[in-house]
Coordinates of C-alpha atoms in Angstrom, one line a residue:
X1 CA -5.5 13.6 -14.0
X2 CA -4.2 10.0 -13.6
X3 CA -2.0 8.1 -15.8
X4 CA -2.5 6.3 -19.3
X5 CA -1.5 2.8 -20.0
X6 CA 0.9 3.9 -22.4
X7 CA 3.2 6.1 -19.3
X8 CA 2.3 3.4 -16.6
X9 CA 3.9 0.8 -18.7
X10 CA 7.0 2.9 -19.1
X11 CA 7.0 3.6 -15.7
X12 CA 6.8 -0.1 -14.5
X13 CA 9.6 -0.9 -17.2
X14 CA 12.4 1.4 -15.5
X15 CA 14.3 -0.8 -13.0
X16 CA 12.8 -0.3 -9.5
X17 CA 15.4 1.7 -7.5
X18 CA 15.4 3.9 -10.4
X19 CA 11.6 5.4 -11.1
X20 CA 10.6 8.8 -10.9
X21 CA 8.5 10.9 -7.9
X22 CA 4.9 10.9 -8.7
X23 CA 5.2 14.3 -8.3
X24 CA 7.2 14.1 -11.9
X25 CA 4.4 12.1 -13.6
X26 CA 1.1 13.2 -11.8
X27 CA -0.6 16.4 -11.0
X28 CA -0.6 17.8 -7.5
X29 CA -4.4 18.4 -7.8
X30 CA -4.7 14.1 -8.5
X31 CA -2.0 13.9 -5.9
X32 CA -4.0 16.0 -3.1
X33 CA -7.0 14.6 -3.5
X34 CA -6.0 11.1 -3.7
X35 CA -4.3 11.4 -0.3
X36 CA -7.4 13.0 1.1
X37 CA -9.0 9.2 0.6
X38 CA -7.0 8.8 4.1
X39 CA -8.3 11.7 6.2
X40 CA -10.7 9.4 8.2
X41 CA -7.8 6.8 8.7
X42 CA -5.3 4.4 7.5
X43 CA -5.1 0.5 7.9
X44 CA -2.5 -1.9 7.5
X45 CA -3.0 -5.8 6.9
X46 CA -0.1 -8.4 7.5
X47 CA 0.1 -11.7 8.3
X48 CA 0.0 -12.8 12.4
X49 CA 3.2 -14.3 11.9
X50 CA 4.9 -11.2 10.2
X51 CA 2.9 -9.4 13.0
X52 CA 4.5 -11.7 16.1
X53 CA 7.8 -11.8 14.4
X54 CA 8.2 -7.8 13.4
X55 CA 6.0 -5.7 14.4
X56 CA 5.5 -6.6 17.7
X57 CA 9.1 -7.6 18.4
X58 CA 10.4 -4.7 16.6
X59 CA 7.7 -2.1 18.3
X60 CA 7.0 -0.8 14.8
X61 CA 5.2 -1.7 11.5
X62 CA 7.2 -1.0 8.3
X63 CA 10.0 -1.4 6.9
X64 CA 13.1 0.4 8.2
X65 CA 15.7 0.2 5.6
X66 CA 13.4 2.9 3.4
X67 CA 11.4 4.3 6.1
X68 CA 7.7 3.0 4.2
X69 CA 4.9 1.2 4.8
X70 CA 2.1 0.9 2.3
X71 CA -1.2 1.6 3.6
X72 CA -4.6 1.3 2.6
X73 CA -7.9 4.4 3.3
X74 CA -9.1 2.8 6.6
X75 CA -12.6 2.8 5.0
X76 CA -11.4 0.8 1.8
X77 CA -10.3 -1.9 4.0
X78 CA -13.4 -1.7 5.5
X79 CA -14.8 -2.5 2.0
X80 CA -12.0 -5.6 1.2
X81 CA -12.3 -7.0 4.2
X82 CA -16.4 -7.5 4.0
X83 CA -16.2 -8.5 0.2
X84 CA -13.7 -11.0 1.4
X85 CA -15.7 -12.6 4.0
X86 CA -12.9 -14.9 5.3
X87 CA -11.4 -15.6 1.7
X88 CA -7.4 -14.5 2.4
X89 CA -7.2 -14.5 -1.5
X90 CA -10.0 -12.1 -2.3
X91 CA -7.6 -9.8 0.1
X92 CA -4.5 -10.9 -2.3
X93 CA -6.0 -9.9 -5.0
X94 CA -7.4 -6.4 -4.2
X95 CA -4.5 -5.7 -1.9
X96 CA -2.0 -6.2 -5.1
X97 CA 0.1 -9.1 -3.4
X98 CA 0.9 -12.6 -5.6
X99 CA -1.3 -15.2 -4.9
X100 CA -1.2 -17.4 -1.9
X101 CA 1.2 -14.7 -0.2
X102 CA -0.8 -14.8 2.9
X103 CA -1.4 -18.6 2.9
X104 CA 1.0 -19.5 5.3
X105 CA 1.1 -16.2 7.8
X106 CA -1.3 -17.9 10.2
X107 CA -3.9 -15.6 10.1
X108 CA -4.3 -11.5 9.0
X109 CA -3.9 -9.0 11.7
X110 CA -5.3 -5.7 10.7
X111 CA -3.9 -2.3 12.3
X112 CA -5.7 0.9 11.9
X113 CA -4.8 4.4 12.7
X114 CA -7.7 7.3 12.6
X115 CA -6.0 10.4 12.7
X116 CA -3.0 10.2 10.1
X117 CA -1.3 13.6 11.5
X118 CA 2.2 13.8 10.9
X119 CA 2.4 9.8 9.5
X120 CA 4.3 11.3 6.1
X121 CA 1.3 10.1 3.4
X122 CA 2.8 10.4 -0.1
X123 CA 2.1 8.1 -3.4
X124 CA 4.6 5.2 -3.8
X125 CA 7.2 5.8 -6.2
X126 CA 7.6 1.6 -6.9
X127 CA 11.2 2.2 -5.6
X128 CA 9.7 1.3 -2.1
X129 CA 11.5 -2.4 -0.4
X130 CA 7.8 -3.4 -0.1
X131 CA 6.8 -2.7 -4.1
X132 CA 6.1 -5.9 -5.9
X133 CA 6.1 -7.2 -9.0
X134 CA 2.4 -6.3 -9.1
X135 CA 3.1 -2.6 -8.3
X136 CA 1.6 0.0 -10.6
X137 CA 2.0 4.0 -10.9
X138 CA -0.8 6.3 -9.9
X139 CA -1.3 5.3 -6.0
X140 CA -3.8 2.2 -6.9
X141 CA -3.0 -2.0 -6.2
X142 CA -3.4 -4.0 -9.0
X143 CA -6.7 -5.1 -7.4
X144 CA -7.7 -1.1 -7.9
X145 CA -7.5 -0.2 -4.0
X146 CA -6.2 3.4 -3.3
X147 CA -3.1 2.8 -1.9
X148 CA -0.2 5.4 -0.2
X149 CA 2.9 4.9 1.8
X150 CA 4.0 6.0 4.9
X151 CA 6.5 6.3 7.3
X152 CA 6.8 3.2 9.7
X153 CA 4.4 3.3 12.6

């Protein structure tokens, strides 16, 4: 079982450094089984320049302080990416990121991984660098995409 209102909005309210697990909140049946949404892949979207000055200078994607990168079920980006059709705010919105965040990252650059082994999967715990203000509890965007983190690829 997933989360009311009433315990998200508590969640949300705690400082972010200081939120609970999931795992103190949600079920490991909900927990399983939303993490099985990524057995047939993961994908990743940033901006070329984040991209060009990050990823492919660093040789990783993530962020290294915390070890995380949120990911998307490759077949959900699938999905955003073709209800989209070229619109980078239509991707903002379902993606849970502020509006006009991608605007001046030169392009998107999509990265996808099919076989997840050993990339760490777990829900976000909002305590993540990369949680926004429009993070929510329950492994979902604001936009209602499943969403997990995992360890920098």
């Amino acid at each position: 079982m997933g989360l009311d209102k009433i315990k998200a909005d508590e969640i949300v309210s705690i400082p972010k450094g200081s939120r609970p697990n999931p795992d103190a909140y949600l079920s490991k049946e909900y927990i399983d089984m939303h993490l099985s949404q990524f057995d047939d892949g993961l994908s990743v979207i940033q901006t070329e320049w984040a991209y060009g000055s990050y990823s492919e200078t660093n040789g990783f994607v993530g962020v290294p302080d915390d070890n995380t990168l949120f990911v998307l079920p490759k077949k959900y980006c699938d999905e955003v990416v073709s209800r989209a059709n070229g619109n980078i705010s239509v991707i903002e919105k379902e993606l849970g990121f502020p509006n006009e965040y991608f605007s001046d990252g030169g392009g998107l650059v999509r990265i996808d991984v099919d076989d997840v082994t050993g990339f760490n999967l777990r829900l976000p715990s909002g305590n993540e660098t990369g949680a926004n203000s429009l993070w929510i509890p329950g492994g979902y965007t604001s936009g209602n995409i499943p969403e997990a983190i995992s360890d920098i690829i």
